[in-house]
PDB file of C-alpha atoms and ligand atoms in Angstrom:
ATOM      1  CA  MET A   1      81.555 116.743 104.111  1.00  0.00           C
ATOM      2  CA  ARG A   2      84.754 118.240 102.889  1.00  0.00           C
ATOM      3  CA  THR A   3      86.811 116.261 105.486  1.00  0.00           C
ATOM      4  CA  VAL A   4      85.210 113.002 104.371  1.00  0.00           C
ATOM      5  CA  TYR A   5      86.051 113.796 100.762  1.00  0.00           C
ATOM      6  CA  ILE A   6      89.687 114.443 101.663  1.00  0.00           C
ATOM      7  CA  ILE A   7      89.957 111.189 103.587  1.00  0.00           C
ATOM      8  CA  VAL A   8      88.463 109.219 100.683  1.00  0.00           C
ATOM      9  CA  ALA A   9      90.793 110.930  98.238  1.00  0.00           C
ATOM     10  CA  ALA A  10      93.772 110.135 100.462  1.00  0.00           C
ATOM     11  CA  LEU A  11      92.743 106.489 100.709  1.00  0.00           C
ATOM     12  CA  LEU A  12      92.368 106.206  96.937  1.00  0.00           C
ATOM     13  CA  LEU A  13      95.802 107.731  96.489  1.00  0.00           C
ATOM     14  CA  LYS A  14      97.263 105.240  98.973  1.00  0.00           C
ATOM     15  CA  ILE A  15      95.662 102.286  97.154  1.00  0.00           C
ATOM     16  CA  SER A  16      96.965 103.436  93.790  1.00  0.00           C
ATOM     17  CA  GLN A  17     100.459 103.775  95.284  1.00  0.00           C
ATOM     18  CA  LEU A  18     100.301 100.206  96.589  1.00  0.00           C
ATOM     19  CA  ASP A  19      99.147  99.064  93.173  1.00  0.00           C
ATOM     20  CA  GLY A  20     102.090 100.811  91.595  1.00  0.00           C
ATOM     21  CA  THR A  21     104.560  99.166  93.976  1.00  0.00           C
ATOM     22  CA  PHE A  22     103.044  95.787  93.319  1.00  0.00           C
ATOM     23  CA  ALA A  23     103.108  96.208  89.523  1.00  0.00           C
ATOM     24  CA  ARG A  24     106.757  97.275  89.675  1.00  0.00           C
ATOM     25  CA  ALA A  25     107.649  94.276  91.844  1.00  0.00           C
ATOM     26  CA  ILE A  26     106.134  91.932  89.250  1.00  0.00           C
ATOM     27  CA  ALA A  27     107.970  93.633  86.399  1.00  0.00           C
ATOM     28  CA  ASP A  28     111.303  93.580  88.274  1.00  0.00           C
ATOM     29  CA  ASN A  29     111.234  89.992  89.445  1.00  0.00           C
ATOM     30  CA  PRO A  30     108.289  87.787  88.517  1.00  0.00           C
ATOM     31  CA  GLN A  31     109.683  84.787  90.384  1.00  0.00           C
ATOM     32  CA  ALA A  32     110.264  86.625  93.656  1.00  0.00           C
ATOM     33  CA  THR A  33     106.743  87.989  93.511  1.00  0.00           C
ATOM     34  CA  MET A  34     105.293  84.522  93.079  1.00  0.00           C
ATOM     35  CA  THR A  35     107.191  83.426  96.159  1.00  0.00           C
ATOM     36  CA  GLU A  36     105.998  86.480  98.092  1.00  0.00           C
ATOM     37  CA  LEU A  37     102.432  85.617  97.196  1.00  0.00           C
ATOM     38  CA  ASN A  38     103.039  82.181  98.711  1.00  0.00           C
ATOM     39  CA  VAL A  39     102.561  79.586  95.982  1.00  0.00           C
ATOM     40  CA  GLU A  40      99.862  77.069  96.684  1.00  0.00           C
ATOM     41  CA  LYS A  41     101.962  73.950  96.320  1.00  0.00           C
ATOM     42  CA  GLY A  42     105.357  72.808  97.534  1.00  0.00           C
ATOM     43  CA  LEU A  43     107.829  70.184  96.315  1.00  0.00           C
ATOM     44  CA  THR A  44     107.904  66.798  98.044  1.00  0.00           C
ATOM     45  CA  PHE A  45     110.142  63.727  97.919  1.00  0.00           C
ATOM     46  CA  VAL A  46     109.336  60.148  98.852  1.00  0.00           C
ATOM     47  CA  LYS A  47     111.404  57.265 100.198  1.00  0.00           C
ATOM     48  CA  ARG A  48     112.059  54.681  97.554  1.00  0.00           C
ATOM     49  CA  GLU A  49     114.124  52.073  99.404  1.00  0.00           C
ATOM     50  CA  HIS A  50     116.319  51.354 102.388  1.00  0.00           C
ATOM     51  CA  GLN A  51     119.518  49.332 101.937  1.00  0.00           C
ATOM     52  CA  VAL A  52     120.249  47.465 105.165  1.00  0.00           C
ATOM     53  CA  PRO A  53     123.926  46.599 104.437  1.00  0.00           C
ATOM     54  CA  PHE A  54     124.884  50.293 104.256  1.00  0.00           C
ATOM     55  CA  GLY A  55     122.130  51.776 106.441  1.00  0.00           C
ATOM     56  CA  ILE A  56     121.196  54.128 103.618  1.00  0.00           C
ATOM     57  CA  ASP A  57     117.948  55.413 102.116  1.00  0.00           C
ATOM     58  CA  PHE A  58     117.199  56.228  98.510  1.00  0.00           C
ATOM     59  CA  VAL A  59     114.822  59.219  98.402  1.00  0.00           C
ATOM     60  CA  GLY A  60     113.513  61.340  95.568  1.00  0.00           C
ATOM     61  CA  CYS A  61     110.786  62.466  93.253  1.00  0.00           C
ATOM     62  CA  ARG A  62     109.052  59.196  92.595  1.00  0.00           C
ATOM     63  CA  ASP A  63     108.832  55.690  93.962  1.00  0.00           C
ATOM     64  CA  TRP A  64     108.732  53.643  90.766  1.00  0.00           C
ATOM     65  CA  THR A  65     107.995  50.459  92.716  1.00  0.00           C
ATOM     66  CA  ASP A  66     104.627  51.942  93.765  1.00  0.00           C
ATOM     67  CA  PRO A  67     102.189  51.715  90.817  1.00  0.00           C
ATOM     68  CA  ASN A  68     100.004  54.394  92.463  1.00  0.00           C
ATOM     69  CA  GLY A  69     102.959  56.615  93.299  1.00  0.00           C
ATOM     70  CA  MET A  70     102.904  60.221  92.211  1.00  0.00           C
ATOM     71  CA  ASN A  71     105.600  62.304  90.597  1.00  0.00           C
ATOM     72  CA  CYS A  72     106.997  65.371  92.262  1.00  0.00           C
ATOM     73  CA  ASN A  73     106.593  68.666  90.414  1.00  0.00           C
ATOM     74  CA  THR A  74     109.683  70.850  90.467  1.00  0.00           C
ATOM     75  CA  ASP A  75     108.034  73.714  88.548  1.00  0.00           C
ATOM     76  CA  GLU A  76     104.881  74.383  90.521  1.00  0.00           C
ATOM     77  CA  GLY A  77     105.131  72.079  93.512  1.00  0.00           C
ATOM     78  CA  ASP A  78     103.037  68.931  93.859  1.00  0.00           C
ATOM     79  CA  THR A  79     101.398  69.112  97.296  1.00  0.00           C
ATOM     80  CA  LEU A  80      99.095  71.816  98.683  1.00  0.00           C
ATOM     81  CA  CYS A  81     100.973  73.924 101.241  1.00  0.00           C
ATOM     82  CA  THR A  82      98.035  73.594 103.605  1.00  0.00           C
ATOM     83  CA  GLU A  83      98.619  69.821 103.760  1.00  0.00           C
ATOM     84  CA  GLN A  84     100.606  68.394 106.663  1.00  0.00           C
ATOM     85  CA  ARG A  85     103.782  66.583 105.643  1.00  0.00           C
ATOM     86  CA  PRO A  86     107.032  65.840 107.481  1.00  0.00           C
ATOM     87  CA  VAL A  87     109.991  68.078 106.602  1.00  0.00           C
ATOM     88  CA  LEU A  88     112.996  66.202 105.214  1.00  0.00           C
ATOM     89  CA  CYS A  89     116.000  67.417 107.211  1.00  0.00           C
ATOM     90  CA  VAL A  90     119.671  66.752 106.550  1.00  0.00           C
ATOM     91  CA  LYS A  91     122.908  66.888 108.484  1.00  0.00           C
ATOM     92  CA  VAL A  92     125.949  66.970 106.250  1.00  0.00           C
ATOM     93  CA  ASP A  93     129.026  65.518 107.960  1.00  0.00           C
ATOM     94  CA  ASN A  94     131.055  64.807 104.809  1.00  0.00           C
ATOM     95  CA  SER A  95     130.775  61.033 105.160  1.00  0.00           C
ATOM     96  CA  PRO A  96     132.331  59.384 102.099  1.00  0.00           C
ATOM     97  CA  ARG A  97     130.020  57.608  99.692  1.00  0.00           C
ATOM     98  CA  PRO A  98     129.193  54.016 100.728  1.00  0.00           C
ATOM     99  CA  ALA A  99     129.704  51.390  98.010  1.00  0.00           C
ATOM    100  CA  TYR A 100     126.093  51.231  96.787  1.00  0.00           C
ATOM    101  CA  PHE A 101     125.475  50.298  93.160  1.00  0.00           C
ATOM    102  CA  VAL A 102     124.152  52.732  90.603  1.00  0.00           C
ATOM    103  CA  TYR A 103     121.281  51.316  88.564  1.00  0.00           C
ATOM    104  CA  GLY A 104     119.289  52.449  85.578  1.00  0.00           C
ATOM    105  CA  SER A 105     120.283  53.847  82.230  1.00  0.00           C
ATOM    106  CA  GLY A 106     119.826  57.518  83.056  1.00  0.00           C
ATOM    107  CA  ALA A 107     117.663  59.974  81.129  1.00  0.00           C
ATOM    108  CA  ALA A 108     118.696  63.489  80.115  1.00  0.00           C
ATOM    109  CA  MET A 109     121.652  62.973  82.459  1.00  0.00           C
ATOM    110  CA  PRO A 110     123.811  59.872  83.122  1.00  0.00           C
ATOM    111  CA  PRO A 111     122.582  57.315  85.728  1.00  0.00           C
ATOM    112  CA  GLU A 112     125.011  58.548  88.408  1.00  0.00           C
ATOM    113  CA  PHE A 113     123.322  61.975  88.332  1.00  0.00           C
ATOM    114  CA  TYR A 114     120.117  60.374  89.644  1.00  0.00           C
ATOM    115  CA  ALA A 115     121.936  58.342  92.331  1.00  0.00           C
ATOM    116  CA  GLY A 116     124.096  60.957  94.048  1.00  0.00           C
ATOM    117  CA  TRP A 117     125.387  60.949  97.612  1.00  0.00           C
ATOM    118  CA  ASN A 118     124.334  63.668 100.082  1.00  0.00           C
ATOM    119  CA  HIS A 119     127.423  63.395 102.351  1.00  0.00           C
ATOM    120  CA  GLY A 120     125.394  62.804 105.489  1.00  0.00           C
ATOM    121  CA  HIS A 121     122.201  61.818 107.235  1.00  0.00           C
ATOM    122  CA  ILE A 122     118.487  62.467 106.747  1.00  0.00           C
ATOM    123  CA  ALA A 123     115.553  62.458 109.180  1.00  0.00           C
ATOM    124  CA  THR A 124     111.910  63.541 108.996  1.00  0.00           C
ATOM    125  CA  THR A 125     110.041  65.813 111.410  1.00  0.00           C
ATOM    126  CA  LEU A 126     106.446  65.315 112.481  1.00  0.00           C
ATOM    127  CA  PRO A 127     103.967  66.352 109.764  1.00  0.00           C
ATOM    128  CA  VAL A 128     103.491  70.113 109.484  1.00  0.00           C
ATOM    129  CA  ALA A 129     101.718  72.413 106.994  1.00  0.00           C
ATOM    130  CA  GLY A 130     104.188  73.901 104.504  1.00  0.00           C
ATOM    131  CA  SER A 131     102.272  77.169 104.783  1.00  0.00           C
ATOM    132  CA  SER A 132     103.253  77.507 108.443  1.00  0.00           C
ATOM    133  CA  PHE A 133     106.737  78.675 107.355  1.00  0.00           C
ATOM    134  CA  SER A 134     107.405  82.035 105.745  1.00  0.00           C
ATOM    135  CA  THR A 135     111.081  81.653 104.827  1.00  0.00           C
ATOM    136  CA  LYS A 136     113.559  78.841 104.129  1.00  0.00           C
ATOM    137  CA  ALA A 137     115.479  79.961 107.234  1.00  0.00           C
ATOM    138  CA  ASP A 138     112.350  79.219 109.287  1.00  0.00           C
ATOM    139  CA  VAL A 139     112.334  75.629 107.993  1.00  0.00           C
ATOM    140  CA  ASP A 140     116.089  75.271 108.636  1.00  0.00           C
ATOM    141  CA  ALA A 141     115.445  76.381 112.225  1.00  0.00           C
ATOM    142  CA  TYR A 142     112.589  73.888 112.527  1.00  0.00           C
ATOM    143  CA  CYS A 143     115.007  71.064 111.557  1.00  0.00           C
ATOM    144  CA  ALA A 144     117.606  72.281 114.079  1.00  0.00           C
ATOM    145  CA  GLN A 145     114.936  72.465 116.758  1.00  0.00           C
ATOM    146  CA  ALA A 146     113.809  68.885 116.008  1.00  0.00           C
ATOM    147  CA  PHE A 147     117.231  67.203 115.628  1.00  0.00           C
ATOM    148  CA  GLY A 148     119.884  69.564 116.975  1.00  0.00           C
ATOM    149  CA  ALA A 149     122.544  71.969 115.743  1.00  0.00           C
ATOM    150  CA  GLY A 150     123.755  71.416 112.180  1.00  0.00           C
ATOM    151  CA  TRP A 151     120.470  70.001 110.893  1.00  0.00           C
ATOM    152  CA  ARG A 152     118.775  71.938 108.090  1.00  0.00           C
ATOM    153  CA  LEU A 153     116.075  71.592 105.448  1.00  0.00           C
ATOM    154  CA  ALA A 154     117.025  69.092 102.704  1.00  0.00           C
ATOM    155  CA  THR A 155     117.136  70.379  99.147  1.00  0.00           C
ATOM    156  CA  PHE A 156     116.636  68.944  95.687  1.00  0.00           C
ATOM    157  CA  HIS A 157     120.296  69.620  94.856  1.00  0.00           C
ATOM    158  CA  ASP A 158     121.991  68.266  98.012  1.00  0.00           C
ATOM    159  CA  ALA A 159     123.660  65.233  96.450  1.00  0.00           C
ATOM    160  CA  MET A 160     126.891  64.972  94.445  1.00  0.00           C
ATOM    161  CA  TYR A 161     128.048  62.319  92.007  1.00  0.00           C
ATOM    162  CA  ILE A 162     131.233  61.349  90.201  1.00  0.00           C
ATOM    163  CA  SER A 163     130.947  60.181  86.632  1.00  0.00           C
ATOM    164  CA  GLY A 164     131.661  56.404  86.554  1.00  0.00           C
ATOM    165  CA  MET A 165     131.000  55.814  90.275  1.00  0.00           C
ATOM    166  CA  ASN A 166     129.463  52.396  90.999  1.00  0.00           C
ATOM    167  CA  GLY A 167     129.897  49.976  93.903  1.00  0.00           C
ATOM    168  CA  THR A 168     133.436  50.415  95.228  1.00  0.00           C
ATOM    169  CA  ILE A 169     134.441  52.660  92.319  1.00  0.00           C
ATOM    170  CA  TYR A 170     134.615  56.175  93.837  1.00  0.00           C
ATOM    171  CA  ALA A 171     133.410  54.976  97.271  1.00  0.00           C
ATOM    172  CA  GLY A 172     135.107  55.430 100.652  1.00  0.00           C
ATOM    173  CA  ASP A 173     138.623  56.877 100.379  1.00  0.00           C
ATOM    174  CA  SER A 174     138.521  57.136  96.601  1.00  0.00           C
ATOM    175  CA  TRP A 175     135.337  59.228  96.892  1.00  0.00           C
ATOM    176  CA  THR A 176     136.940  61.631  99.341  1.00  0.00           C
ATOM    177  CA  ALA A 177     140.162  61.826  97.307  1.00  0.00           C
ATOM    178  CA  ASN A 178     138.285  62.959  94.202  1.00  0.00           C
ATOM    179  CA  THR A 179     136.400  66.019  95.373  1.00  0.00           C
ATOM    180  CA  ALA A 180     137.449  67.798  92.200  1.00  0.00           C
ATOM    181  CA  LEU A 181     135.415  65.342  90.074  1.00  0.00           C
ATOM    182  CA  MET A 182     132.167  65.793  92.001  1.00  0.00           C
ATOM    183  CA  GLN A 183     129.151  67.308  90.309  1.00  0.00           C
ATOM    184  CA  THR A 184     125.696  68.226  91.574  1.00  0.00           C
ATOM    185  CA  GLY A 185     122.988  65.618  91.023  1.00  0.00           C
ATOM    186  CA  GLY A 186     119.215  65.818  91.254  1.00  0.00           C
ATOM    187  CA  TRP A 187     115.793  64.097  91.386  1.00  0.00           C
ATOM    188  CA  HIS A 188     116.888  61.239  93.687  1.00  0.00           C
ATOM    189  CA  TYR A 189     119.763  60.619  96.071  1.00  0.00           C
ATOM    190  CA  TYR A 190     121.222  58.329  98.705  1.00  0.00           C
ATOM    191  CA  SER A 191     121.823  59.283 102.330  1.00  0.00           C
ATOM    192  CA  TYR A 192     122.460  57.621 105.672  1.00  0.00           C
ATOM    193  CA  GLY A 193     119.114  57.202 107.397  1.00  0.00           C
ATOM    194  CA  ASP A 194     115.952  55.138 107.564  1.00  0.00           C
ATOM    195  CA  VAL A 195     113.040  57.564 107.264  1.00  0.00           C
ATOM    196  CA  ARG A 196     109.309  56.769 107.178  1.00  0.00           C
ATOM    197  CA  ASN A 197     107.824  55.529 103.915  1.00  0.00           C
ATOM    198  CA  ASP A 198     104.132  56.129 104.609  1.00  0.00           C
ATOM    199  CA  MET A 199     104.126  59.777 103.504  1.00  0.00           C
ATOM    200  CA  ARG A 200     105.929  62.106 101.147  1.00  0.00           C
ATOM    201  CA  PHE A 201     107.949  64.887 102.769  1.00  0.00           C
ATOM    202  CA  TRP A 202     108.729  68.569 102.055  1.00  0.00           C
ATOM    203  CA  VAL A 203     112.040  69.432 100.383  1.00  0.00           C
ATOM    204  CA  HIS A 204     113.401  72.708  99.041  1.00  0.00           C
ATOM    205  CA  ILE A 205     114.404  73.604  95.497  1.00  0.00           C
ATOM    206  CA  ARG A 206     116.595  76.662  95.015  1.00  0.00           C
ATOM    207  CA  ASP A 207     115.920  77.751  91.460  1.00  0.00           C
ATOM    208  CA  ARG A 208     112.164  77.255  91.019  1.00  0.00           C
ATOM    209  CA  PRO A 209     109.036  78.756  92.586  1.00  0.00           C
ATOM    210  CA  ALA A 210     107.946  75.374  93.949  1.00  0.00           C
ATOM    211  CA  ASN A 211     108.357  76.057  97.676  1.00  0.00           C
ATOM    212  CA  CYS A 212     105.705  76.929 100.266  1.00  0.00           C
ATOM    213  CA  TRP A 213     108.173  79.459 101.718  1.00  0.00           C
ATOM    214  CA  SER A 214     110.381  82.179 100.249  1.00  0.00           C
ATOM    215  CA  ASN A 215     114.099  81.595  99.663  1.00  0.00           C
TER     216      ASN A 215
HETATM  217  C1  NAG B   1     126.844  49.135  88.416  1.00  0.00           C
HETATM  218  O1  NAG B   1     127.219  47.833  88.764  1.00  0.00           O
HETATM  219  C2  NAG B   1     126.147  46.914  88.825  1.00  0.00           C
HETATM  220  C3  NAG B   1     126.692  45.587  89.353  1.00  0.00           C
HETATM  221  O2  NAG B   1     127.763  45.162  88.589  1.00  0.00           O
HETATM  222  C4  NAG B   1     125.505  46.793  87.455  1.00  0.00           C
HETATM  223  O3  NAG B   1     124.402  45.915  87.513  1.00  0.00           O
HETATM  224  C5  NAG B   1     125.055  48.175  86.995  1.00  0.00           C
HETATM  225  O4  NAG B   1     124.540  48.122  85.694  1.00  0.00           O
HETATM  226  C6  NAG B   1     126.193  49.162  87.061  1.00  0.00           C
HETATM  227  N1  NAG B   1     125.686  50.498  86.783  1.00  0.00           N
HETATM  228  C7  NAG B   1     126.078  51.231  85.760  1.00  0.00           C
HETATM  229  C8  NAG B   1     125.462  52.572  85.641  1.00  0.00           C
HETATM  230  O5  NAG B   1     126.898  50.852  84.958  1.00  0.00           O
END
């Protein structure tokens, strides 16, 4: 009887210690804890168009040409992690920006911000549940396994832009010569590639808890 009591008391003590650790983790870093708990939804991008002359894709949050298209959600994710989606992978080889045109009038940021260049190539893996990865490094490794060394998970912030770039302005050599003017873009970007357009695909975002895996 007395032994049983001691065991129960020890278990209760253990549980309260775990509780304490957990509460402290939340207080210290609410965002990290959300990631540890594995958020339910992850961020996805979609292909918006392919431009044959340059062999480039325009990918991002939303395909505005599709009236039934959905928006991505950079705060909470937009697609259940248990769903199977291809992973968007990238290989950066520092290719200069091809002379594609920049359209639109911009929003909070100038139009070039939403039409950046990712300095390389994209490809999509076979569909896979986002919840099958525990860390970003796992997804990077999955890309390398699918496409070879140097391939990694694509991120929301991969592309760069130069204010005033359009067509041949800041393309090719004049892109490469002006590294100092480059800034990080977001939401959509151009890349070499011709990925599938029948499904959205997983991408990573560094500063929000909208990933199925931890940073
Ligand atoms: C870029 O050039 C094209 C073609 O001249 C033009 O239609 C477009 O409005 C320009 N984009 C910006 C952001 O000025």
